[in-house]
Amino acid sequence: MVHTTVLLREAVDALVTTPDGAYLDGTYGRGGHSRLILQRLSPRGRLLAIDRDPHAVAAATQGQTRVEDPRFSIHHTSFAHMAETLASQGVSKLHGLLLDLGVSSPQIDDAARGFSFRFDGPLDMRMDPTRGESAADFLARADERLLTEVIRDYGEERFALQVAKALVARRESGNPVRTTGELSDVVARAVRTREAGQNPATRTFQALRIFVNAELEELEQALSGALDLLWPGGRLVVISFHSLEDRIVKTFIARESKDVVDRRAPFAAPKPMRLKSIARVKPGAEEVEANPRARSAVMRVAERTEVMA
Ligand SMILES: C[S@@+](CC[C@H](N)C(=O)[O-])C[C@H]1O[C@@H](n2cnc3c(N)ncnc32)[C@H](O)[C@@H]1O
């Protein structure tokens, strides 16, 4: 259950510009990026880490994988709430923020977490099982329309309506879906065409995971919060694993990389741009061959501009 870090060197090279600076790893996972960041920091540098998964926090604080470094601290929360966490640690500004989105291999490979159709287990899917609603509880209450919207919008599943109808029919027969295996079976019967090399349930599993964890909303919240937290010259580095996430990051950076003219006051000075886009990086062929999870990764890097708006 190890996690192979994606774009390790590329992300840390882009992130750390000031070895004495303060950095936030918003997605600690198993600390692949964090460890290399610590190697790049001077004794005066500081790294705060966040993960919403208590197992990730435990890995950083207990046993052989714990990080014993006075420059490091880890906090159990969502990166959407990073400003409060930083404030509680006396940090008001950052030299860099890293978000390596999605789930880690230890999450996917643990049947009890319910993330994967490859292992039968309870259909949970929460990155933070201490709060919120599990995927099974959501399926137990959502009506056909909401199910269709979630599966279509977050899974980009053409057969969303058929899957939703099958789920509701099964629930109404007194046998609601409670496990990953049951969900796979229902979807396999409702989705008639299989994409080459893909399990028919892939899109439905992605949709439920995104919904249950409010992944897109949390990302939007973190991105807009980052503008106030970064020093001028501070770096924002985001690694996405599917097009819905990457679209949010790309649109955000593009929007903040332009001076904004107020249409109601066209002669007033425009609101100056707050970010400068630096790079878009994809893993090379060698990395993808060694780690298939890297195939869909896209990293975007932006820098906070000098002008504080
Ligand atoms: C792809 S893994 C990160 C792997 C890490 N970079 C490494 O090298 O080990 C993503 C991690 O982010 C966490 N995560 C996802 N969304 C989060 C959020 N909104 N707030 C905090 N952590 C989140 C997940 O629990 C998971 O541990």
CSV table of C-alpha atoms and ligand atoms in Angstrom, one decimal:
chain,number,residue,atom,x,y,z
A,1,MET,CA,0.0,0.0,0.0
A,2,VAL,CA,2.7,2.5,-0.9
A,3,HIS,CA,2.0,5.7,-2.8
A,4,THR,CA,4.2,6.5,-5.7
A,5,THR,CA,4.4,10.3,-5.9
A,6,VAL,CA,3.6,11.8,-9.3
A,7,LEU,CA,5.7,14.6,-10.7
A,8,LEU,CA,7.8,14.6,-7.6
A,9,ARG,CA,10.9,16.6,-8.7
A,10,GLU,CA,9.0,18.8,-11.1
A,11,ALA,CA,6.5,19.9,-8.5
A,12,VAL,CA,9.1,20.6,-5.8
A,13,ASP,CA,11.4,22.4,-8.3
A,14,ALA,CA,8.4,24.7,-9.3
A,15,LEU,CA,7.3,25.2,-5.7
A,16,VAL,CA,10.4,26.0,-3.6
A,17,THR,CA,11.9,29.4,-4.7
A,18,THR,CA,13.0,30.6,-1.2
A,19,PRO,CA,14.6,28.0,1.1
A,20,ASP,CA,13.9,30.2,4.1
A,21,GLY,CA,10.2,30.4,3.3
A,22,ALA,CA,7.0,29.0,4.6
A,23,TYR,CA,5.2,26.3,2.5
A,24,LEU,CA,2.0,24.4,2.6
A,25,ASP,CA,1.5,20.9,1.3
A,26,GLY,CA,-2.3,20.8,1.2
A,27,THR,CA,-2.4,17.1,0.3
A,28,TYR,CA,0.1,15.2,2.4
A,29,GLY,CA,-0.9,11.7,1.4
A,30,ARG,CA,2.1,9.7,2.3
A,31,GLY,CA,4.4,12.7,2.3
A,32,GLY,CA,6.3,12.1,-1.0
A,33,HIS,CA,6.3,15.7,-1.9
A,34,SER,CA,6.7,16.9,1.7
A,35,ARG,CA,9.9,14.9,2.2
A,36,LEU,CA,11.5,16.5,-0.8
A,37,ILE,CA,10.3,20.0,0.1
A,38,LEU,CA,12.0,19.5,3.5
A,39,GLN,CA,15.2,18.6,1.8
A,40,ARG,CA,15.1,21.8,-0.2
A,41,LEU,CA,14.4,24.1,2.8
A,42,SER,CA,17.0,25.7,5.0
A,43,PRO,CA,16.9,25.3,8.8
A,44,ARG,CA,14.8,28.5,8.8
A,45,GLY,CA,12.2,27.2,6.4
A,46,ARG,CA,8.9,25.9,7.5
A,47,LEU,CA,6.5,23.2,6.0
A,48,LEU,CA,2.9,22.9,7.1
A,49,ALA,CA,1.0,19.9,5.8
A,50,ILE,CA,-2.7,19.2,5.6
A,51,ASP,CA,-4.7,16.0,4.9
A,52,ARG,CA,-8.4,15.4,5.4
A,53,ASP,CA,-7.7,11.6,5.8
A,54,PRO,CA,-6.9,10.6,9.4
A,55,HIS,CA,-4.8,7.7,8.1
A,56,ALA,CA,-2.5,10.2,6.2
A,57,VAL,CA,-2.1,12.2,9.4
A,58,ALA,CA,-1.4,9.1,11.4
A,59,ALA,CA,1.3,8.1,8.8
A,60,ALA,CA,3.0,11.4,9.3
A,61,THR,CA,2.9,11.3,13.1
A,62,GLN,CA,3.3,7.6,14.1
A,63,GLY,CA,5.5,4.6,13.4
A,64,GLN,CA,8.3,4.3,10.9
A,65,THR,CA,6.8,6.7,8.4
A,66,ARG,CA,6.5,9.6,10.9
A,67,VAL,CA,8.2,12.9,10.1
A,68,GLU,CA,10.5,14.1,12.9
A,69,ASP,CA,11.5,17.5,11.8
A,70,PRO,CA,11.1,20.7,13.8
A,71,ARG,CA,10.3,22.6,10.6
A,72,PHE,CA,7.3,20.4,9.9
A,73,SER,CA,3.7,20.1,11.3
A,74,ILE,CA,0.6,18.3,10.0
A,75,HIS,CA,-3.0,19.1,10.5
A,76,HIS,CA,-6.2,17.1,10.0
A,77,THR,CA,-8.5,19.3,8.0
A,78,SER,CA,-9.5,20.1,4.4
A,79,PHE,CA,-7.3,22.4,2.3
A,80,ALA,CA,-10.5,24.4,1.8
A,81,HIS,CA,-9.9,25.6,5.4
A,82,MET,CA,-6.2,26.2,5.1
A,83,ALA,CA,-6.4,29.9,6.1
A,84,GLU,CA,-7.7,29.0,9.6
A,85,THR,CA,-5.0,26.3,10.0
A,86,LEU,CA,-2.2,28.6,9.0
A,87,ALA,CA,-3.5,31.4,11.3
A,88,SER,CA,-3.6,28.9,14.2
A,89,GLN,CA,0.1,28.2,13.5
A,90,GLY,CA,1.0,31.9,13.4
A,91,VAL,CA,1.6,31.8,9.6
A,92,SER,CA,-0.1,34.6,7.6
A,93,LYS,CA,1.6,34.2,4.2
A,94,LEU,CA,3.1,31.4,2.2
A,95,HIS,CA,5.9,31.2,-0.3
A,96,GLY,CA,4.3,28.2,-2.0
A,97,LEU,CA,1.2,26.1,-1.9
A,98,LEU,CA,1.1,22.5,-3.4
A,99,LEU,CA,-2.1,20.6,-4.1
A,100,ASP,CA,-1.7,17.1,-5.5
A,101,LEU,CA,-5.3,16.3,-5.9
A,102,GLY,CA,-7.4,13.1,-5.7
A,103,VAL,CA,-6.9,10.0,-3.8
A,104,SER,CA,-3.7,8.1,-2.7
A,105,SER,CA,-2.9,4.5,-3.5
A,106,PRO,CA,-3.3,3.5,0.2
A,107,GLN,CA,-6.9,4.9,0.1
A,108,ILE,CA,-7.7,3.1,-3.2
A,109,ASP,CA,-6.1,-0.2,-2.1
A,110,ASP,CA,-7.9,-0.5,1.2
A,111,ALA,CA,-11.1,-2.4,0.6
A,112,ALA,CA,-12.6,-1.0,3.8
A,113,ARG,CA,-12.5,2.6,2.4
A,114,GLY,CA,-14.8,1.6,-0.5
A,115,PHE,CA,-13.1,3.6,-3.3
A,116,SER,CA,-12.5,0.9,-5.8
A,117,PHE,CA,-14.5,-1.6,-7.8
A,118,ARG,CA,-11.3,-3.8,-7.7
A,119,PHE,CA,-11.9,-4.8,-4.1
A,120,ASP,CA,-15.3,-5.6,-2.5
A,121,GLY,CA,-16.0,-3.6,0.6
A,122,PRO,CA,-18.5,-1.2,2.2
A,123,LEU,CA,-19.4,1.6,-0.2
A,124,ASP,CA,-17.9,4.5,1.8
A,125,MET,CA,-15.6,6.7,-0.4
A,126,ARG,CA,-15.1,9.5,2.2
A,127,MET,CA,-11.5,10.7,2.4
A,128,ASP,CA,-12.4,11.8,5.9
A,129,PRO,CA,-14.6,9.1,7.4
A,130,THR,CA,-15.1,11.1,10.6
A,131,ARG,CA,-17.6,13.4,8.9
A,132,GLY,CA,-20.1,13.7,6.1
A,133,GLU,CA,-22.2,11.2,4.3
A,134,SER,CA,-20.9,7.9,2.8
A,135,ALA,CA,-21.6,7.0,-0.8
A,136,ALA,CA,-24.0,4.2,0.4
A,137,ASP,CA,-25.9,6.6,2.5
A,138,PHE,CA,-26.2,9.0,-0.4
A,139,LEU,CA,-27.5,6.2,-2.7
A,140,ALA,CA,-30.0,5.3,0.0
A,141,ARG,CA,-31.6,8.8,-0.1
A,142,ALA,CA,-31.0,10.5,-3.5
A,143,ASP,CA,-33.9,10.6,-6.0
A,144,GLU,CA,-33.5,9.6,-9.6
A,145,ARG,CA,-32.9,13.2,-10.8
A,146,LEU,CA,-30.1,14.0,-8.4
A,147,LEU,CA,-28.5,10.6,-9.1
A,148,THR,CA,-28.6,11.3,-12.8
A,149,GLU,CA,-27.1,14.7,-12.4
A,150,VAL,CA,-24.3,13.5,-10.2
A,151,ILE,CA,-23.4,10.6,-12.4
A,152,ARG,CA,-23.6,12.6,-15.6
A,153,ASP,CA,-21.9,15.8,-14.4
A,154,TYR,CA,-19.1,14.3,-12.2
A,155,GLY,CA,-18.6,11.0,-14.1
A,156,GLU,CA,-19.3,12.3,-17.6
A,157,GLU,CA,-21.3,9.1,-18.0
A,158,ARG,CA,-23.5,8.9,-21.1
A,159,PHE,CA,-25.7,6.3,-19.4
A,160,ALA,CA,-26.3,8.3,-16.2
A,161,LEU,CA,-30.1,8.0,-16.5
A,162,GLN,CA,-30.0,4.3,-16.9
A,163,VAL,CA,-27.6,3.8,-14.0
A,164,ALA,CA,-29.8,6.1,-11.8
A,165,LYS,CA,-33.0,4.2,-12.7
A,166,ALA,CA,-31.3,0.9,-11.9
A,167,LEU,CA,-30.1,2.2,-8.5
A,168,VAL,CA,-33.5,3.5,-7.6
A,169,ALA,CA,-35.2,0.3,-8.8
A,170,ARG,CA,-32.9,-1.8,-6.6
A,171,ARG,CA,-33.5,0.4,-3.6
A,172,GLU,CA,-37.3,0.2,-4.1
A,173,SER,CA,-37.1,-3.6,-4.2
A,174,GLY,CA,-35.8,-3.4,-0.6
A,175,ASN,CA,-32.2,-4.2,-1.5
A,176,PRO,CA,-30.2,-0.9,-1.6
A,177,VAL,CA,-26.6,-0.9,-2.7
A,178,ARG,CA,-24.3,-1.1,0.3
A,179,THR,CA,-21.0,-2.4,-1.2
A,180,THR,CA,-18.6,-1.7,-4.0
A,181,GLY,CA,-19.3,-5.1,-5.6
A,182,GLU,CA,-23.0,-4.5,-5.6
A,183,LEU,CA,-22.5,-1.1,-7.2
A,184,SER,CA,-20.3,-2.6,-9.9
A,185,ASP,CA,-22.9,-5.2,-10.7
A,186,VAL,CA,-25.8,-2.7,-11.0
A,187,VAL,CA,-23.7,-0.4,-13.2
A,188,ALA,CA,-22.4,-3.3,-15.4
A,189,ARG,CA,-26.0,-4.2,-16.2
A,190,ALA,CA,-27.2,-0.7,-16.9
A,191,VAL,CA,-24.2,0.5,-19.0
A,192,ARG,CA,-24.3,-1.4,-22.2
A,193,THR,CA,-21.1,-0.3,-24.1
A,194,ARG,CA,-17.8,-0.9,-22.4
A,195,GLU,CA,-14.9,1.5,-23.2
A,196,ALA,CA,-11.8,-0.5,-24.2
A,197,GLY,CA,-9.8,-1.4,-21.1
A,198,GLN,CA,-12.2,0.3,-18.7
A,199,ASN,CA,-14.5,-1.2,-16.2
A,200,PRO,CA,-18.1,-0.1,-16.9
A,201,ALA,CA,-18.4,1.3,-13.4
A,202,THR,CA,-15.3,3.6,-13.6
A,203,ARG,CA,-17.3,6.7,-14.4
A,204,THR,CA,-20.0,6.1,-11.7
A,205,PHE,CA,-17.3,5.4,-9.1
A,206,GLN,CA,-15.5,8.7,-10.0
A,207,ALA,CA,-18.8,10.6,-9.9
A,208,LEU,CA,-19.8,9.4,-6.5
A,209,ARG,CA,-16.3,10.0,-5.1
A,210,ILE,CA,-16.2,13.6,-6.3
A,211,PHE,CA,-19.7,14.2,-5.0
A,212,VAL,CA,-19.3,12.6,-1.6
A,213,ASN,CA,-16.0,14.5,-1.0
A,214,ALA,CA,-17.3,17.8,-2.6
A,215,GLU,CA,-14.0,17.7,-4.4
A,216,LEU,CA,-14.7,20.4,-7.0
A,217,GLU,CA,-16.1,22.9,-4.4
A,218,GLU,CA,-13.2,22.3,-2.1
A,219,LEU,CA,-10.8,23.0,-4.9
A,220,GLU,CA,-12.5,26.2,-5.9
A,221,GLN,CA,-12.5,27.4,-2.3
A,222,ALA,CA,-8.8,26.6,-1.9
A,223,LEU,CA,-7.8,28.3,-5.1
A,224,SER,CA,-9.6,31.6,-4.3
A,225,GLY,CA,-8.2,31.5,-0.8
A,226,ALA,CA,-4.7,31.0,-2.1
A,227,LEU,CA,-4.6,34.5,-3.6
A,228,ASP,CA,-4.7,36.1,-0.2
A,229,LEU,CA,-2.2,33.6,1.3
A,230,LEU,CA,0.7,33.8,-1.2
A,231,TRP,CA,3.4,36.4,-0.9
A,232,PRO,CA,4.2,38.2,-4.2
A,233,GLY,CA,6.4,35.8,-6.1
A,234,GLY,CA,4.8,32.9,-4.2
A,235,ARG,CA,4.0,29.8,-6.2
A,236,LEU,CA,0.8,27.9,-6.7
A,237,VAL,CA,1.4,24.3,-7.9
A,238,VAL,CA,-1.6,22.1,-8.6
A,239,ILE,CA,-1.6,18.5,-10.0
A,240,SER,CA,-4.9,17.3,-11.3
A,241,PHE,CA,-6.0,13.8,-12.3
A,242,HIS,CA,-9.1,14.4,-14.4
A,243,SER,CA,-10.5,16.9,-16.8
A,244,LEU,CA,-13.1,18.4,-14.4
A,245,GLU,CA,-10.4,19.4,-11.9
A,246,ASP,CA,-7.9,20.6,-14.5
A,247,ARG,CA,-10.6,22.8,-16.1
A,248,ILE,CA,-11.2,24.5,-12.8
A,249,VAL,CA,-7.5,25.1,-12.2
A,250,LYS,CA,-6.9,26.3,-15.8
A,251,THR,CA,-9.9,28.6,-15.8
A,252,PHE,CA,-8.9,30.1,-12.4
A,253,ILE,CA,-5.3,30.8,-13.5
A,254,ALA,CA,-6.5,32.3,-16.8
A,255,ARG,CA,-9.0,34.5,-15.1
A,256,GLU,CA,-6.6,35.8,-12.5
A,257,SER,CA,-3.8,36.3,-15.1
A,258,LYS,CA,-5.7,39.2,-16.7
A,259,ASP,CA,-6.2,42.8,-15.6
A,260,VAL,CA,-9.9,43.2,-15.0
A,261,VAL,CA,-11.7,46.3,-16.3
A,262,ASP,CA,-14.9,47.1,-14.5
A,263,ARG,CA,-17.5,47.5,-17.3
A,264,ARG,CA,-19.5,50.0,-15.2
A,265,ALA,CA,-16.4,52.2,-14.8
A,266,PRO,CA,-14.4,51.7,-18.0
A,267,PHE,CA,-12.1,54.7,-17.3
A,268,ALA,CA,-11.1,53.6,-13.8
A,269,ALA,CA,-7.8,51.8,-13.4
A,270,PRO,CA,-8.2,48.1,-14.1
A,271,LYS,CA,-8.0,45.7,-11.2
A,272,PRO,CA,-4.4,44.3,-11.7
A,273,MET,CA,-3.8,40.7,-12.4
A,274,ARG,CA,-3.1,38.6,-9.4
A,275,LEU,CA,-1.4,35.6,-10.9
A,276,LYS,CA,1.1,34.9,-13.7
A,277,SER,CA,0.9,31.5,-15.4
A,278,ILE,CA,4.3,29.8,-15.3
A,279,ALA,CA,3.9,26.3,-16.7
A,280,ARG,CA,1.8,23.3,-17.6
A,281,VAL,CA,3.6,20.1,-17.2
A,282,LYS,CA,2.7,16.4,-18.0
A,283,PRO,CA,4.6,13.4,-16.8
A,284,GLY,CA,7.1,12.0,-19.3
A,285,ALA,CA,6.8,8.6,-21.0
A,286,GLU,CA,9.2,7.0,-18.5
A,287,GLU,CA,7.2,8.1,-15.4
A,288,VAL,CA,3.9,7.0,-17.0
A,289,GLU,CA,5.4,3.6,-17.8
A,290,ALA,CA,6.7,3.2,-14.2
A,291,ASN,CA,3.4,4.5,-12.6
A,292,PRO,CA,0.2,4.2,-14.7
A,293,ARG,CA,-1.6,6.5,-12.3
A,294,ALA,CA,0.6,9.4,-13.7
A,295,ARG,CA,-1.0,8.9,-17.1
A,296,SER,CA,-3.8,11.4,-16.5
A,297,ALA,CA,-1.8,13.9,-14.4
A,298,VAL,CA,-1.5,17.6,-15.4
A,299,MET,CA,0.5,20.0,-13.3
A,300,ARG,CA,-0.2,23.8,-13.5
A,301,VAL,CA,2.1,26.3,-11.9
A,302,ALA,CA,1.3,30.0,-11.3
A,303,GLU,CA,3.0,32.8,-9.5
A,304,ARG,CA,1.4,35.5,-7.3
A,305,THR,CA,2.2,38.8,-8.9
A,306,GLU,CA,4.0,41.7,-7.2
A,307,VAL,CA,0.9,43.9,-7.1
A,308,MET,CA,-1.2,43.2,-4.1
A,309,ALA,CA,-4.8,43.7,-5.2
B,1,LIG,C1,-2.7,12.1,-4.5
B,1,LIG,S1,-2.6,12.0,-2.8
B,1,LIG,C2,-1.2,13.0,-2.4
B,1,LIG,C3,0.0,12.3,-2.4
B,1,LIG,C4,1.2,13.0,-1.9
B,1,LIG,N1,1.6,14.1,-2.7
B,1,LIG,C5,2.4,12.1,-1.7
B,1,LIG,O1,3.4,12.3,-2.5
B,1,LIG,O2,2.4,11.2,-0.9
B,1,LIG,C6,-4.0,13.1,-2.3
B,1,LIG,C7,-4.2,13.3,-0.8
B,1,LIG,O3,-4.9,14.5,-0.7
B,1,LIG,C8,-5.9,14.3,0.3
B,1,LIG,N2,-7.0,15.2,0.0
B,1,LIG,C9,-7.8,15.2,-1.1
B,1,LIG,N3,-8.6,16.3,-1.0
B,1,LIG,C10,-8.3,16.9,0.1
B,1,LIG,C11,-8.9,18.1,0.7
B,1,LIG,N4,-9.9,18.8,0.2
B,1,LIG,N5,-8.3,18.5,1.9
B,1,LIG,C12,-7.2,17.9,2.4
B,1,LIG,N6,-6.7,16.8,1.9
B,1,LIG,C13,-7.3,16.3,0.8
B,1,LIG,C14,-6.3,12.8,0.2
B,1,LIG,O4,-6.8,12.4,1.4
B,1,LIG,C15,-5.0,12.2,-0.2
B,1,LIG,O5,-4.3,11.7,1.0
